[in-house]
Amino acid sequence: MHIIYETNGLGFLGWITDLPGAYIRGKTLEEARGKVNKEIALYNEWLNFERAVDMQINEEIKKSDLHIEDADSDIIFDSELIDFDKQDDFLFWCDKVLLSGTKTEEIYKRMKNKSLIDITMKRKTFYGDVYCTINDQYRHIVNVQNYYLNQIGTEMNIADEFRLNRMEFIGKLKEKYLKEGNKLYRNESEDWTVKKVIRRTIWHDRIHIRAIERMEKRLSGIMP
């Protein structure tokens, strides 16, 4: 198992490279390391499959000037610069991106406190104000799809129905991949490929759904 950690000295964001979208975070490297096994289980549950992972860990640590503690990242893996072995592999991951979106929508719809402000979330980050309602978190998940597509030179229309959004998102990914393969896009601040978009989309769904579930518990008085 290969794990790439990004750190700015204030926190660690680790990526399990064999599992696109699997991540671990901690204020220290040891804290992040302690979450690996749990993350693999949660990841496999999220995507309804169990991918065998070599538990012998090979770590790589990259220094970053980004706000890692706020989940800021711009890394691209060497493996994300290489094309899929076959088209079926690409289609498999498109299906997983759709499943991730479906689960995101299902969890959001179960939330009962969508418009209430979670005052514990009121703070500023490098990006600006944190999203303080479940609705705001959810809208961000929807909107970021277009941002990711922009990084590989395409775009989509954002509609009200999330599942339709995710299906269009995947359609745009397929369009790009079938035309250009896993082409490298060198943007001003960050490099992107279709493979990286897939990883970041699954990751983004999961990191914000975790935030939404924590907010729901606080707003319902289940946790302090």
PDB file of C-alpha atoms in Angstrom:
ATOM      1  CA  MET A   1       0.000   0.000   0.000  1.00  0.00           C
ATOM      2  CA  HIS A   2       1.403   3.353  -1.049  1.00  0.00           C
ATOM      3  CA  ILE A   3       0.413   6.401   1.005  1.00  0.00           C
ATOM      4  CA  ILE A   4       1.389   9.935   0.021  1.00  0.00           C
ATOM      5  CA  TYR A   5       1.252  12.465   2.834  1.00  0.00           C
ATOM      6  CA  GLU A   6       1.081  16.181   2.271  1.00  0.00           C
ATOM      7  CA  THR A   7       2.115  18.378   5.192  1.00  0.00           C
ATOM      8  CA  ASN A   8       2.751  22.014   5.948  1.00  0.00           C
ATOM      9  CA  GLY A   9       3.811  21.332   9.526  1.00  0.00           C
ATOM     10  CA  LEU A  10       0.317  22.048  10.874  1.00  0.00           C
ATOM     11  CA  GLY A  11      -1.315  18.817   9.772  1.00  0.00           C
ATOM     12  CA  PHE A  12      -1.054  15.762   7.540  1.00  0.00           C
ATOM     13  CA  LEU A  13      -3.339  14.746   4.680  1.00  0.00           C
ATOM     14  CA  GLY A  14      -2.624  11.225   3.472  1.00  0.00           C
ATOM     15  CA  TRP A  15      -3.802   9.635   0.230  1.00  0.00           C
ATOM     16  CA  ILE A  16      -4.027   5.849  -0.174  1.00  0.00           C
ATOM     17  CA  THR A  17      -3.098   5.813  -3.832  1.00  0.00           C
ATOM     18  CA  ASP A  18      -4.543   2.369  -4.649  1.00  0.00           C
ATOM     19  CA  LEU A  19      -7.981   3.538  -3.492  1.00  0.00           C
ATOM     20  CA  PRO A  20      -8.957   6.725  -5.380  1.00  0.00           C
ATOM     21  CA  GLY A  21     -10.603   9.072  -2.891  1.00  0.00           C
ATOM     22  CA  ALA A  22      -9.411   7.262   0.254  1.00  0.00           C
ATOM     23  CA  TYR A  23      -7.765   9.687   2.670  1.00  0.00           C
ATOM     24  CA  ILE A  24      -6.566  10.059   6.237  1.00  0.00           C
ATOM     25  CA  ARG A  25      -5.944  13.210   8.219  1.00  0.00           C
ATOM     26  CA  GLY A  26      -4.225  14.069  11.458  1.00  0.00           C
ATOM     27  CA  LYS A  27      -2.463  16.866  13.275  1.00  0.00           C
ATOM     28  CA  THR A  28       0.528  14.538  13.426  1.00  0.00           C
ATOM     29  CA  LEU A  29       1.805  11.784  11.165  1.00  0.00           C
ATOM     30  CA  GLU A  30       1.172   9.242  13.914  1.00  0.00           C
ATOM     31  CA  GLU A  31      -2.456  10.338  14.271  1.00  0.00           C
ATOM     32  CA  ALA A  32      -3.012   9.990  10.526  1.00  0.00           C
ATOM     33  CA  ARG A  33      -1.297   6.603  10.430  1.00  0.00           C
ATOM     34  CA  GLY A  34      -3.613   5.332  13.132  1.00  0.00           C
ATOM     35  CA  LYS A  35      -6.633   5.830  10.858  1.00  0.00           C
ATOM     36  CA  VAL A  36      -5.494   3.709   7.897  1.00  0.00           C
ATOM     37  CA  ASN A  37      -7.340   0.455   8.676  1.00  0.00           C
ATOM     38  CA  LYS A  38     -10.591   2.219   9.547  1.00  0.00           C
ATOM     39  CA  GLU A  39     -10.410   4.314   6.394  1.00  0.00           C
ATOM     40  CA  ILE A  40      -9.969   1.270   4.163  1.00  0.00           C
ATOM     41  CA  ALA A  41     -13.070  -0.318   5.715  1.00  0.00           C
ATOM     42  CA  LEU A  42     -15.138   2.864   5.377  1.00  0.00           C
ATOM     43  CA  TYR A  43     -13.984   3.377   1.801  1.00  0.00           C
ATOM     44  CA  ASN A  44     -14.883  -0.151   0.736  1.00  0.00           C
ATOM     45  CA  GLU A  45     -18.282   0.223   2.388  1.00  0.00           C
ATOM     46  CA  TRP A  46     -18.890   3.552   0.637  1.00  0.00           C
ATOM     47  CA  LEU A  47     -18.214   2.117  -2.809  1.00  0.00           C
ATOM     48  CA  ASN A  48     -19.759  -1.324  -2.191  1.00  0.00           C
ATOM     49  CA  PHE A  49     -16.659  -3.327  -2.928  1.00  0.00           C
ATOM     50  CA  GLU A  50     -13.630  -4.728  -1.211  1.00  0.00           C
ATOM     51  CA  ARG A  51     -10.394  -4.076  -2.978  1.00  0.00           C
ATOM     52  CA  ALA A  52      -7.477  -6.150  -1.746  1.00  0.00           C
ATOM     53  CA  VAL A  53      -4.721  -3.893  -0.466  1.00  0.00           C
ATOM     54  CA  ASP A  54      -1.182  -4.926   0.368  1.00  0.00           C
ATOM     55  CA  MET A  55      -0.945  -3.963   4.051  1.00  0.00           C
ATOM     56  CA  GLN A  56       2.817  -3.477   3.828  1.00  0.00           C
ATOM     57  CA  ILE A  57       2.914   0.314   3.788  1.00  0.00           C
ATOM     58  CA  ASN A  58       5.223   2.385   1.629  1.00  0.00           C
ATOM     59  CA  GLU A  59       5.072   6.049   2.637  1.00  0.00           C
ATOM     60  CA  GLU A  60       6.009   9.208   0.827  1.00  0.00           C
ATOM     61  CA  ILE A  61       5.923  12.629   2.521  1.00  0.00           C
ATOM     62  CA  LYS A  62       5.675  15.825   0.509  1.00  0.00           C
ATOM     63  CA  LYS A  63       6.164  19.292   1.987  1.00  0.00           C
ATOM     64  CA  SER A  64       3.488  21.788   1.055  1.00  0.00           C
ATOM     65  CA  ASP A  65       2.829  25.497   1.498  1.00  0.00           C
ATOM     66  CA  LEU A  66      -0.913  24.861   1.318  1.00  0.00           C
ATOM     67  CA  HIS A  67      -3.445  24.909   4.156  1.00  0.00           C
ATOM     68  CA  ILE A  68      -3.395  21.150   4.708  1.00  0.00           C
ATOM     69  CA  GLU A  69      -5.284  21.558   7.988  1.00  0.00           C
ATOM     70  CA  ASP A  70      -8.230  22.852   5.904  1.00  0.00           C
ATOM     71  CA  ALA A  71      -7.943  19.890   3.480  1.00  0.00           C
ATOM     72  CA  ASP A  72      -6.130  21.964   0.875  1.00  0.00           C
ATOM     73  CA  SER A  73      -4.295  19.851  -1.697  1.00  0.00           C
ATOM     74  CA  ASP A  74      -2.819  20.190  -5.158  1.00  0.00           C
ATOM     75  CA  ILE A  75      -0.895  16.945  -5.469  1.00  0.00           C
ATOM     76  CA  ILE A  76      -1.060  14.715  -8.545  1.00  0.00           C
ATOM     77  CA  PHE A  77       0.178  11.133  -8.272  1.00  0.00           C
ATOM     78  CA  ASP A  78       2.619   9.562 -10.726  1.00  0.00           C
ATOM     79  CA  SER A  79      -0.025   6.882 -11.264  1.00  0.00           C
ATOM     80  CA  GLU A  80      -2.524   9.581 -12.281  1.00  0.00           C
ATOM     81  CA  LEU A  81      -0.255  10.545 -15.166  1.00  0.00           C
ATOM     82  CA  ILE A  82      -0.551   7.029 -16.602  1.00  0.00           C
ATOM     83  CA  ASP A  83      -3.607   5.957 -18.574  1.00  0.00           C
ATOM     84  CA  PHE A  84      -6.010   3.250 -17.410  1.00  0.00           C
ATOM     85  CA  ASP A  85      -4.902  -0.254 -18.426  1.00  0.00           C
ATOM     86  CA  LYS A  86      -8.107  -0.651 -20.409  1.00  0.00           C
ATOM     87  CA  GLN A  87     -11.285   1.289 -21.077  1.00  0.00           C
ATOM     88  CA  ASP A  88     -13.288  -1.043 -18.802  1.00  0.00           C
ATOM     89  CA  ASP A  89     -11.199   0.196 -15.853  1.00  0.00           C
ATOM     90  CA  PHE A  90     -12.170   3.778 -16.641  1.00  0.00           C
ATOM     91  CA  LEU A  91     -15.851   2.813 -16.910  1.00  0.00           C
ATOM     92  CA  PHE A  92     -15.620   0.929 -13.599  1.00  0.00           C
ATOM     93  CA  TRP A  93     -14.493   4.094 -11.832  1.00  0.00           C
ATOM     94  CA  CYS A  94     -17.159   6.159 -13.570  1.00  0.00           C
ATOM     95  CA  ASP A  95     -19.708   3.779 -12.017  1.00  0.00           C
ATOM     96  CA  LYS A  96     -18.098   4.306  -8.605  1.00  0.00           C
ATOM     97  CA  VAL A  97     -18.274   8.090  -9.004  1.00  0.00           C
ATOM     98  CA  LEU A  98     -21.986   7.715  -9.768  1.00  0.00           C
ATOM     99  CA  LEU A  99     -22.474   5.472  -6.729  1.00  0.00           C
ATOM    100  CA  SER A 100     -20.631   7.976  -4.546  1.00  0.00           C
ATOM    101  CA  GLY A 101     -22.968  10.707  -5.756  1.00  0.00           C
ATOM    102  CA  THR A 102     -26.037   8.524  -5.191  1.00  0.00           C
ATOM    103  CA  LYS A 103     -25.013   7.818  -1.604  1.00  0.00           C
ATOM    104  CA  THR A 104     -24.252  11.502  -1.044  1.00  0.00           C
ATOM    105  CA  GLU A 105     -27.762  12.446  -2.144  1.00  0.00           C
ATOM    106  CA  GLU A 106     -29.384   9.677  -0.057  1.00  0.00           C
ATOM    107  CA  ILE A 107     -27.617  10.814   3.113  1.00  0.00           C
ATOM    108  CA  TYR A 108     -28.423  14.469   2.476  1.00  0.00           C
ATOM    109  CA  LYS A 109     -32.114  13.671   2.048  1.00  0.00           C
ATOM    110  CA  ARG A 110     -32.188  11.913   5.432  1.00  0.00           C
ATOM    111  CA  MET A 111     -30.934  14.992   7.257  1.00  0.00           C
ATOM    112  CA  LYS A 112     -33.588  16.813   9.308  1.00  0.00           C
ATOM    113  CA  ASN A 113     -31.769  20.056  10.099  1.00  0.00           C
ATOM    114  CA  LYS A 114     -30.707  21.129   6.641  1.00  0.00           C
ATOM    115  CA  SER A 115     -31.203  24.890   7.049  1.00  0.00           C
ATOM    116  CA  LEU A 116     -30.152  25.336  10.694  1.00  0.00           C
ATOM    117  CA  ILE A 117     -26.879  27.141  11.351  1.00  0.00           C
ATOM    118  CA  ASP A 118     -24.244  25.092  13.151  1.00  0.00           C
ATOM    119  CA  ILE A 119     -22.467  27.783  15.182  1.00  0.00           C
ATOM    120  CA  THR A 120     -19.531  25.463  15.863  1.00  0.00           C
ATOM    121  CA  MET A 121     -18.699  25.737  12.152  1.00  0.00           C
ATOM    122  CA  LYS A 122     -18.484  29.535  12.188  1.00  0.00           C
ATOM    123  CA  ARG A 123     -14.876  30.221  11.359  1.00  0.00           C
ATOM    124  CA  LYS A 124     -12.742  31.371   8.478  1.00  0.00           C
ATOM    125  CA  THR A 125     -10.285  29.306   6.484  1.00  0.00           C
ATOM    126  CA  PHE A 126      -7.974  30.088   3.600  1.00  0.00           C
ATOM    127  CA  TYR A 127     -11.032  29.650   1.361  1.00  0.00           C
ATOM    128  CA  GLY A 128     -13.246  32.039   3.345  1.00  0.00           C
ATOM    129  CA  ASP A 129     -16.149  31.305   5.664  1.00  0.00           C
ATOM    130  CA  VAL A 130     -16.862  27.645   6.420  1.00  0.00           C
ATOM    131  CA  TYR A 131     -20.233  26.345   5.214  1.00  0.00           C
ATOM    132  CA  CYS A 132     -22.393  26.519   8.365  1.00  0.00           C
ATOM    133  CA  THR A 133     -25.557  24.743   7.215  1.00  0.00           C
ATOM    134  CA  ILE A 134     -26.092  21.287   5.770  1.00  0.00           C
ATOM    135  CA  ASN A 135     -27.710  22.910   2.732  1.00  0.00           C
ATOM    136  CA  ASP A 136     -24.589  25.013   2.161  1.00  0.00           C
ATOM    137  CA  GLN A 137     -22.323  21.959   2.445  1.00  0.00           C
ATOM    138  CA  TYR A 138     -24.519  20.051   0.000  1.00  0.00           C
ATOM    139  CA  ARG A 139     -24.670  22.890  -2.521  1.00  0.00           C
ATOM    140  CA  HIS A 140     -20.880  23.063  -2.418  1.00  0.00           C
ATOM    141  CA  ILE A 141     -20.640  19.340  -3.272  1.00  0.00           C
ATOM    142  CA  VAL A 142     -22.897  19.962  -6.270  1.00  0.00           C
ATOM    143  CA  ASN A 143     -21.089  23.071  -7.494  1.00  0.00           C
ATOM    144  CA  VAL A 144     -17.557  21.728  -7.174  1.00  0.00           C
ATOM    145  CA  GLN A 145     -18.265  19.206  -9.945  1.00  0.00           C
ATOM    146  CA  ASN A 146     -18.148  22.040 -12.456  1.00  0.00           C
ATOM    147  CA  TYR A 147     -14.906  23.330 -10.950  1.00  0.00           C
ATOM    148  CA  TYR A 148     -13.282  19.912 -11.460  1.00  0.00           C
ATOM    149  CA  LEU A 149     -14.516  19.731 -15.040  1.00  0.00           C
ATOM    150  CA  ASN A 150     -13.139  23.212 -15.720  1.00  0.00           C
ATOM    151  CA  GLN A 151      -9.687  21.934 -14.756  1.00  0.00           C
ATOM    152  CA  ILE A 152      -9.750  19.512 -17.693  1.00  0.00           C
ATOM    153  CA  GLY A 153     -11.197  21.980 -20.175  1.00  0.00           C
ATOM    154  CA  THR A 154     -14.918  21.271 -20.089  1.00  0.00           C
ATOM    155  CA  GLU A 155     -18.030  22.256 -18.134  1.00  0.00           C
ATOM    156  CA  MET A 156     -21.588  21.275 -17.283  1.00  0.00           C
ATOM    157  CA  ASN A 157     -24.873  22.905 -16.384  1.00  0.00           C
ATOM    158  CA  ILE A 158     -25.799  22.744 -12.704  1.00  0.00           C
ATOM    159  CA  ALA A 159     -29.399  21.591 -12.232  1.00  0.00           C
ATOM    160  CA  ASP A 160     -31.523  21.190  -9.093  1.00  0.00           C
ATOM    161  CA  GLU A 161     -31.545  17.387  -9.127  1.00  0.00           C
ATOM    162  CA  PHE A 162     -28.195  16.112  -7.883  1.00  0.00           C
ATOM    163  CA  ARG A 163     -28.419  12.708  -9.560  1.00  0.00           C
ATOM    164  CA  LEU A 164     -28.924  14.414 -12.924  1.00  0.00           C
ATOM    165  CA  ASN A 165     -25.924  16.617 -12.159  1.00  0.00           C
ATOM    166  CA  ARG A 166     -23.753  13.615 -11.380  1.00  0.00           C
ATOM    167  CA  MET A 167     -24.863  11.779 -14.503  1.00  0.00           C
ATOM    168  CA  GLU A 168     -24.005  14.814 -16.641  1.00  0.00           C
ATOM    169  CA  PHE A 169     -20.690  15.116 -14.816  1.00  0.00           C
ATOM    170  CA  ILE A 170     -19.843  11.516 -15.703  1.00  0.00           C
ATOM    171  CA  GLY A 171     -21.014  12.068 -19.265  1.00  0.00           C
ATOM    172  CA  LYS A 172     -18.574  14.981 -19.592  1.00  0.00           C
ATOM    173  CA  LEU A 173     -15.771  12.867 -18.118  1.00  0.00           C
ATOM    174  CA  LYS A 174     -16.470  10.098 -20.631  1.00  0.00           C
ATOM    175  CA  GLU A 175     -16.561  12.604 -23.487  1.00  0.00           C
ATOM    176  CA  LYS A 176     -13.156  13.956 -22.492  1.00  0.00           C
ATOM    177  CA  TYR A 177     -11.580  10.584 -21.869  1.00  0.00           C
ATOM    178  CA  LEU A 178     -12.824   8.943 -25.055  1.00  0.00           C
ATOM    179  CA  LYS A 179     -11.528  11.902 -27.054  1.00  0.00           C
ATOM    180  CA  GLU A 180      -8.233  12.645 -25.320  1.00  0.00           C
ATOM    181  CA  GLY A 181      -7.446   9.779 -22.966  1.00  0.00           C
ATOM    182  CA  ASN A 182      -5.895  10.584 -19.600  1.00  0.00           C
ATOM    183  CA  LYS A 183      -4.362  13.807 -20.892  1.00  0.00           C
ATOM    184  CA  LEU A 184      -2.356  16.026 -18.538  1.00  0.00           C
ATOM    185  CA  TYR A 185      -3.739  19.533 -18.100  1.00  0.00           C
ATOM    186  CA  ARG A 186      -1.211  22.006 -16.738  1.00  0.00           C
ATOM    187  CA  ASN A 187      -3.154  24.798 -15.103  1.00  0.00           C
ATOM    188  CA  GLU A 188      -1.800  27.883 -13.387  1.00  0.00           C
ATOM    189  CA  SER A 189      -1.701  26.445  -9.877  1.00  0.00           C
ATOM    190  CA  GLU A 190      -2.390  22.732 -10.266  1.00  0.00           C
ATOM    191  CA  ASP A 191      -2.018  19.840 -12.722  1.00  0.00           C
ATOM    192  CA  TRP A 192      -5.007  17.627 -13.521  1.00  0.00           C
ATOM    193  CA  THR A 193      -5.951  14.445 -15.383  1.00  0.00           C
ATOM    194  CA  VAL A 194      -9.215  12.529 -15.664  1.00  0.00           C
ATOM    195  CA  LYS A 195      -7.833  10.057 -13.105  1.00  0.00           C
ATOM    196  CA  LYS A 196      -7.227  12.874 -10.656  1.00  0.00           C
ATOM    197  CA  VAL A 197     -10.743  14.252 -11.194  1.00  0.00           C
ATOM    198  CA  ILE A 198     -12.159  10.818 -10.289  1.00  0.00           C
ATOM    199  CA  ARG A 199     -10.097  10.653  -7.100  1.00  0.00           C
ATOM    200  CA  ARG A 200     -10.903  14.182  -6.027  1.00  0.00           C
ATOM    201  CA  THR A 201     -14.642  13.780  -6.715  1.00  0.00           C
ATOM    202  CA  ILE A 202     -14.980  10.656  -4.558  1.00  0.00           C
ATOM    203  CA  TRP A 203     -12.844  12.290  -1.865  1.00  0.00           C
ATOM    204  CA  HIS A 204     -14.857  15.510  -1.974  1.00  0.00           C
ATOM    205  CA  ASP A 205     -18.165  13.650  -1.624  1.00  0.00           C
ATOM    206  CA  ARG A 206     -16.861  11.756   1.376  1.00  0.00           C
ATOM    207  CA  ILE A 207     -15.186  14.608   3.229  1.00  0.00           C
ATOM    208  CA  HIS A 208     -18.278  16.807   3.016  1.00  0.00           C
ATOM    209  CA  ILE A 209     -20.727  14.013   3.812  1.00  0.00           C
ATOM    210  CA  ARG A 210     -18.716  13.368   6.974  1.00  0.00           C
ATOM    211  CA  ALA A 211     -19.064  17.064   7.811  1.00  0.00           C
ATOM    212  CA  ILE A 212     -22.811  16.923   7.111  1.00  0.00           C
ATOM    213  CA  GLU A 213     -23.308  13.887   9.362  1.00  0.00           C
ATOM    214  CA  ARG A 214     -21.367  15.553  12.194  1.00  0.00           C
ATOM    215  CA  MET A 215     -23.443  18.719  11.783  1.00  0.00           C
ATOM    216  CA  GLU A 216     -26.692  16.750  11.919  1.00  0.00           C
ATOM    217  CA  LYS A 217     -25.635  15.093  15.174  1.00  0.00           C
ATOM    218  CA  ARG A 218     -24.730  18.420  16.765  1.00  0.00           C
ATOM    219  CA  LEU A 219     -27.889  20.125  15.561  1.00  0.00           C
ATOM    220  CA  SER A 220     -29.968  17.234  16.886  1.00  0.00           C
ATOM    221  CA  GLY A 221     -28.225  17.427  20.262  1.00  0.00           C
ATOM    222  CA  ILE A 222     -26.749  13.953  19.910  1.00  0.00           C
ATOM    223  CA  MET A 223     -23.169  15.093  20.442  1.00  0.00           C
ATOM    224  CA  PRO A 224     -21.640  18.135  22.160  1.00  0.00           C
TER     225      PRO A 224
END
